């Protein structure tokens, strides 16, 4: 059988592209963001939802699965799982092969309505173009740390969102351990780790500038 080219991939800076399997997302992982949407921050365990791998895109413009006038941007640190984590195993940074910045593009009104009705968030969170990622940085250019600072500019509005992973309620090892408590983590799984406060509207054609402080990278894209 010919090899399928219908595999969604992400790019690693200066290395090449690698396939993606599952896309896990953490909700309400920053207390101030939970508060700005009127939600209580989770205490016991992370809130997890999924995006299909077909939702994935890079920073170049792509068709979006819904024709809404506005979406909401959520900038997040994104992890690429490099080595599998067995069901029930304890996770740590050694399982992470790459980091990137990403935007969890959200249909906020749809999400609010679904939430109010007690229905799944899928059509608010998972659609073509909703999982936006910068190029990934391999382990050789960063070290595992509690604090990664990042920001998002939309058009000429700098610092629409400014965040630091030090403010995450559940840190990277805790997220990995929790995910592996009910699913084996596979090589190629992505994890969106949650967004800080400052989420807001963004529309098709808007310019997006994603900045990581250390290692220092600035990525430009367009919705
Ligand atoms: Mg999010």
Tab-separated table of C-alpha atoms and ligand atoms in Angstrom:
chain	number	residue	atom	x	y	z
A	1	UNK	CA	0.000	0.000	0.000
A	2	UNK	CA	1.395	3.436	-0.850
A	3	UNK	CA	2.274	5.531	2.141
A	4	UNK	CA	-0.484	7.992	2.935
A	5	UNK	CA	0.486	11.639	2.742
A	6	UNK	CA	-2.642	12.512	4.640
A	7	UNK	CA	-0.734	13.004	7.869
A	8	UNK	CA	-0.700	16.283	9.733
A	9	UNK	CA	2.783	17.476	10.619
A	10	UNK	CA	4.500	20.252	12.518
A	11	UNK	CA	7.816	21.836	11.616
A	12	UNK	CA	10.857	21.795	13.864
A	13	UNK	CA	13.140	24.826	13.357
A	14	UNK	CA	16.150	23.848	11.199
A	15	UNK	CA	15.273	20.133	11.400
A	16	UNK	CA	12.213	19.218	9.372
A	17	UNK	CA	8.662	18.126	9.878
A	18	UNK	CA	7.262	15.492	12.205
A	19	UNK	CA	3.835	13.848	12.338
A	20	UNK	CA	1.238	14.729	14.922
A	21	UNK	CA	-1.089	12.210	16.556
A	22	UNK	CA	-3.438	13.523	19.239
A	23	UNK	CA	-3.937	17.136	20.266
A	24	UNK	CA	-4.701	17.565	23.964
A	25	UNK	CA	-5.630	20.974	25.368
A	26	UNK	CA	-5.730	22.178	28.950
A	27	UNK	CA	-8.556	24.552	29.900
A	28	UNK	CA	-8.517	27.186	32.659
A	29	UNK	CA	-4.890	26.587	33.590
A	30	UNK	CA	-4.261	30.232	34.554
A	31	UNK	CA	-6.346	31.613	37.429
A	32	UNK	CA	-6.742	35.111	35.950
A	33	UNK	CA	-7.977	33.708	32.644
A	34	UNK	CA	-10.496	31.457	34.398
A	35	UNK	CA	-11.717	34.556	36.248
A	36	UNK	CA	-12.032	36.752	33.135
A	37	UNK	CA	-14.491	34.222	31.678
A	38	UNK	CA	-16.358	33.909	34.976
A	39	UNK	CA	-15.127	30.360	35.709
A	40	UNK	CA	-13.739	28.899	38.923
A	41	UNK	CA	-10.129	27.717	38.498
A	42	UNK	CA	-9.791	23.928	38.801
A	43	UNK	CA	-8.276	22.612	42.024
A	44	UNK	CA	-8.088	18.830	41.884
A	45	UNK	CA	-7.156	18.042	38.301
A	46	UNK	CA	-6.620	19.772	34.948
A	47	UNK	CA	-9.569	20.355	32.609
A	48	UNK	CA	-8.832	18.539	29.350
A	49	UNK	CA	-10.408	18.808	25.906
A	50	UNK	CA	-9.297	17.670	22.452
A	51	UNK	CA	-8.802	19.046	18.983
A	52	UNK	CA	-8.654	16.816	15.902
A	53	UNK	CA	-5.287	16.691	14.135
A	54	UNK	CA	-7.143	18.126	11.093
A	55	UNK	CA	-7.456	21.368	13.113
A	56	UNK	CA	-3.722	21.908	12.845
A	57	UNK	CA	-2.109	24.723	10.867
A	58	UNK	CA	1.068	26.791	10.884
A	59	UNK	CA	1.333	30.576	10.777
A	60	UNK	CA	0.442	31.026	7.102
A	61	UNK	CA	-3.230	31.772	6.353
A	62	UNK	CA	-5.436	28.699	5.845
A	63	UNK	CA	-9.159	28.202	5.381
A	64	UNK	CA	-11.065	28.253	8.663
A	65	UNK	CA	-13.777	25.682	9.248
A	66	UNK	CA	-16.404	28.232	10.247
A	67	UNK	CA	-17.199	31.593	8.662
A	68	UNK	CA	-17.637	33.531	11.918
A	69	UNK	CA	-16.919	37.279	11.847
A	70	UNK	CA	-14.717	36.980	14.930
A	71	UNK	CA	-12.898	34.240	16.796
A	72	UNK	CA	-11.052	34.462	20.118
A	73	UNK	CA	-7.263	34.124	20.357
A	74	UNK	CA	-5.704	32.082	23.162
A	75	UNK	CA	-1.909	32.049	23.052
A	76	UNK	CA	-0.363	29.034	24.784
A	77	UNK	CA	2.871	27.122	25.231
A	78	UNK	CA	2.568	23.944	23.133
A	79	UNK	CA	4.503	20.742	23.825
A	80	UNK	CA	5.518	17.989	21.399
A	81	UNK	CA	5.742	14.581	23.085
A	82	UNK	CA	8.938	12.882	21.941
A	83	UNK	CA	8.989	9.674	23.927
A	84	UNK	CA	5.858	7.737	24.826
A	85	UNK	CA	4.520	7.788	28.345
A	86	UNK	CA	2.903	4.509	29.400
A	87	UNK	CA	-0.531	4.351	30.932
A	88	UNK	CA	-0.183	5.179	34.622
A	89	UNK	CA	3.426	6.415	34.369
A	90	UNK	CA	4.698	9.603	35.954
A	91	UNK	CA	5.538	12.303	33.437
A	92	UNK	CA	8.377	14.776	33.340
A	93	UNK	CA	10.173	17.070	30.898
A	94	UNK	CA	12.296	14.206	29.514
A	95	UNK	CA	9.226	13.167	27.483
A	96	UNK	CA	9.034	16.538	25.706
A	97	UNK	CA	10.950	16.837	22.455
A	98	UNK	CA	9.898	20.323	21.381
A	99	UNK	CA	8.167	23.489	22.488
A	100	UNK	CA	6.297	26.059	20.430
A	101	UNK	CA	3.827	28.860	20.853
A	102	UNK	CA	0.345	28.212	19.592
A	103	UNK	CA	-3.079	29.766	19.368
A	104	UNK	CA	-6.076	27.792	20.520
A	105	UNK	CA	-8.532	29.525	18.186
A	106	UNK	CA	-11.932	29.529	19.829
A	107	UNK	CA	-15.535	30.292	18.900
A	108	UNK	CA	-16.335	31.932	22.225
A	109	UNK	CA	-20.033	32.494	21.726
A	110	UNK	CA	-20.524	28.898	20.585
A	111	UNK	CA	-18.521	27.712	23.595
A	112	UNK	CA	-20.656	29.790	25.999
A	113	UNK	CA	-23.858	28.399	24.523
A	114	UNK	CA	-22.598	24.811	24.607
A	115	UNK	CA	-21.357	25.264	28.163
A	116	UNK	CA	-24.682	26.709	29.269
A	117	UNK	CA	-26.469	23.708	27.727
A	118	UNK	CA	-24.051	21.218	29.277
A	119	UNK	CA	-22.939	20.036	25.820
A	120	UNK	CA	-19.433	19.144	24.546
A	121	UNK	CA	-17.234	22.027	23.342
A	122	UNK	CA	-16.110	20.335	20.127
A	123	UNK	CA	-17.590	22.747	17.575
A	124	UNK	CA	-16.237	25.702	19.579
A	125	UNK	CA	-12.699	24.366	19.768
A	126	UNK	CA	-11.956	21.826	17.040
A	127	UNK	CA	-12.311	22.873	13.398
A	128	UNK	CA	-10.035	23.505	10.409
A	129	UNK	CA	-7.450	26.120	11.336
A	130	UNK	CA	-8.210	26.135	15.075
A	131	UNK	CA	-4.893	24.687	16.299
A	132	UNK	CA	-2.280	27.206	15.176
A	133	UNK	CA	1.368	26.468	15.956
A	134	UNK	CA	4.695	28.231	15.407
A	135	UNK	CA	7.717	26.169	14.388
A	136	UNK	CA	8.806	23.926	17.246
A	137	UNK	CA	12.144	24.369	19.011
A	138	UNK	CA	14.106	21.211	19.707
A	139	UNK	CA	15.575	20.436	23.111
A	140	UNK	CA	19.018	21.609	22.024
A	141	UNK	CA	17.897	25.259	22.187
A	142	UNK	CA	15.984	25.328	25.482
A	143	UNK	CA	16.135	23.820	28.924
A	144	UNK	CA	13.175	22.542	30.926
A	145	UNK	CA	12.042	25.285	33.246
A	146	UNK	CA	9.006	26.400	35.173
A	147	UNK	CA	8.988	29.808	33.521
A	148	UNK	CA	8.563	30.529	29.810
A	149	UNK	CA	7.398	34.091	29.056
A	150	UNK	CA	5.467	34.848	25.903
A	151	UNK	CA	3.193	37.432	24.308
A	152	UNK	CA	0.812	37.940	21.417
A	153	UNK	CA	0.286	41.024	19.268
A	154	UNK	CA	-2.705	41.370	16.937
A	155	UNK	CA	-2.061	43.802	14.073
A	156	UNK	CA	-0.413	46.837	15.726
A	157	UNK	CA	-1.758	46.067	19.195
A	158	UNK	CA	1.249	44.744	21.083
A	159	UNK	CA	0.846	42.712	24.252
A	160	UNK	CA	-2.778	41.712	23.656
A	161	UNK	CA	-1.845	38.742	25.785
A	162	UNK	CA	1.230	38.431	27.975
A	163	UNK	CA	1.868	35.271	29.951
A	164	UNK	CA	4.366	33.223	31.875
A	165	UNK	CA	4.073	29.485	32.378
A	166	UNK	CA	5.115	30.084	35.990
A	167	UNK	CA	1.470	31.105	36.522
A	168	UNK	CA	0.049	27.788	35.321
A	169	UNK	CA	-2.110	26.057	37.931
A	170	UNK	CA	-0.875	22.641	36.755
A	171	UNK	CA	2.743	22.566	35.571
A	172	UNK	CA	4.122	20.446	32.734
A	173	UNK	CA	4.977	17.294	34.778
A	174	UNK	CA	1.544	17.427	36.435
A	175	UNK	CA	-0.241	17.765	33.068
A	176	UNK	CA	1.745	14.844	31.590
A	177	UNK	CA	1.145	12.647	34.628
A	178	UNK	CA	-2.569	13.414	34.590
A	179	UNK	CA	-2.942	12.720	30.842
A	180	UNK	CA	-1.008	9.454	31.184
A	181	UNK	CA	-3.235	8.418	34.069
A	182	UNK	CA	-5.996	7.621	31.559
A	183	UNK	CA	-4.244	7.391	28.144
A	184	UNK	CA	-0.854	6.331	26.908
A	185	UNK	CA	0.891	9.436	25.547
A	186	UNK	CA	2.290	8.788	22.090
A	187	UNK	CA	5.228	10.239	20.244
A	188	UNK	CA	3.760	13.072	18.202
A	189	UNK	CA	1.048	14.048	20.656
A	190	UNK	CA	0.710	17.808	21.109
A	191	UNK	CA	-0.367	19.481	24.325
A	192	UNK	CA	-1.745	23.023	24.428
A	193	UNK	CA	-1.023	23.974	28.046
A	194	UNK	CA	-3.638	26.700	28.586
A	195	UNK	CA	-3.898	30.437	28.043
A	196	UNK	CA	-3.261	33.414	30.311
A	197	UNK	CA	-5.698	36.319	30.644
A	198	UNK	CA	-6.312	38.796	27.839
A	199	UNK	CA	-8.183	36.606	25.349
A	200	UNK	CA	-10.058	38.658	22.786
A	201	UNK	CA	-11.400	38.927	19.250
A	202	UNK	CA	-9.405	38.234	16.118
A	203	UNK	CA	-10.687	38.024	12.559
A	204	UNK	CA	-9.661	36.466	9.262
A	205	UNK	CA	-6.768	38.456	7.776
A	206	UNK	CA	-5.480	39.860	11.099
A	207	UNK	CA	-1.729	39.752	11.645
A	208	UNK	CA	-0.481	37.793	14.646
A	209	UNK	CA	2.950	38.185	16.237
A	210	UNK	CA	3.924	35.494	18.708
A	211	UNK	CA	6.928	36.211	20.914
A	212	UNK	CA	8.858	33.883	23.168
A	213	UNK	CA	11.259	35.561	25.584
A	214	UNK	CA	13.829	32.871	26.280
A	215	UNK	CA	14.986	31.407	23.966
A	216	UNK	CA	14.160	34.573	22.076
A	217	UNK	CA	11.970	34.061	19.022
A	218	UNK	CA	9.457	36.251	17.174
A	219	UNK	CA	7.087	34.574	14.750
A	220	UNK	CA	4.753	36.403	12.369
A	221	UNK	CA	1.546	34.938	11.035
A	222	UNK	CA	-1.827	35.798	9.640
A	223	UNK	CA	-5.221	34.390	10.510
B	1	LIG	MG1	-7.027	27.321	25.401
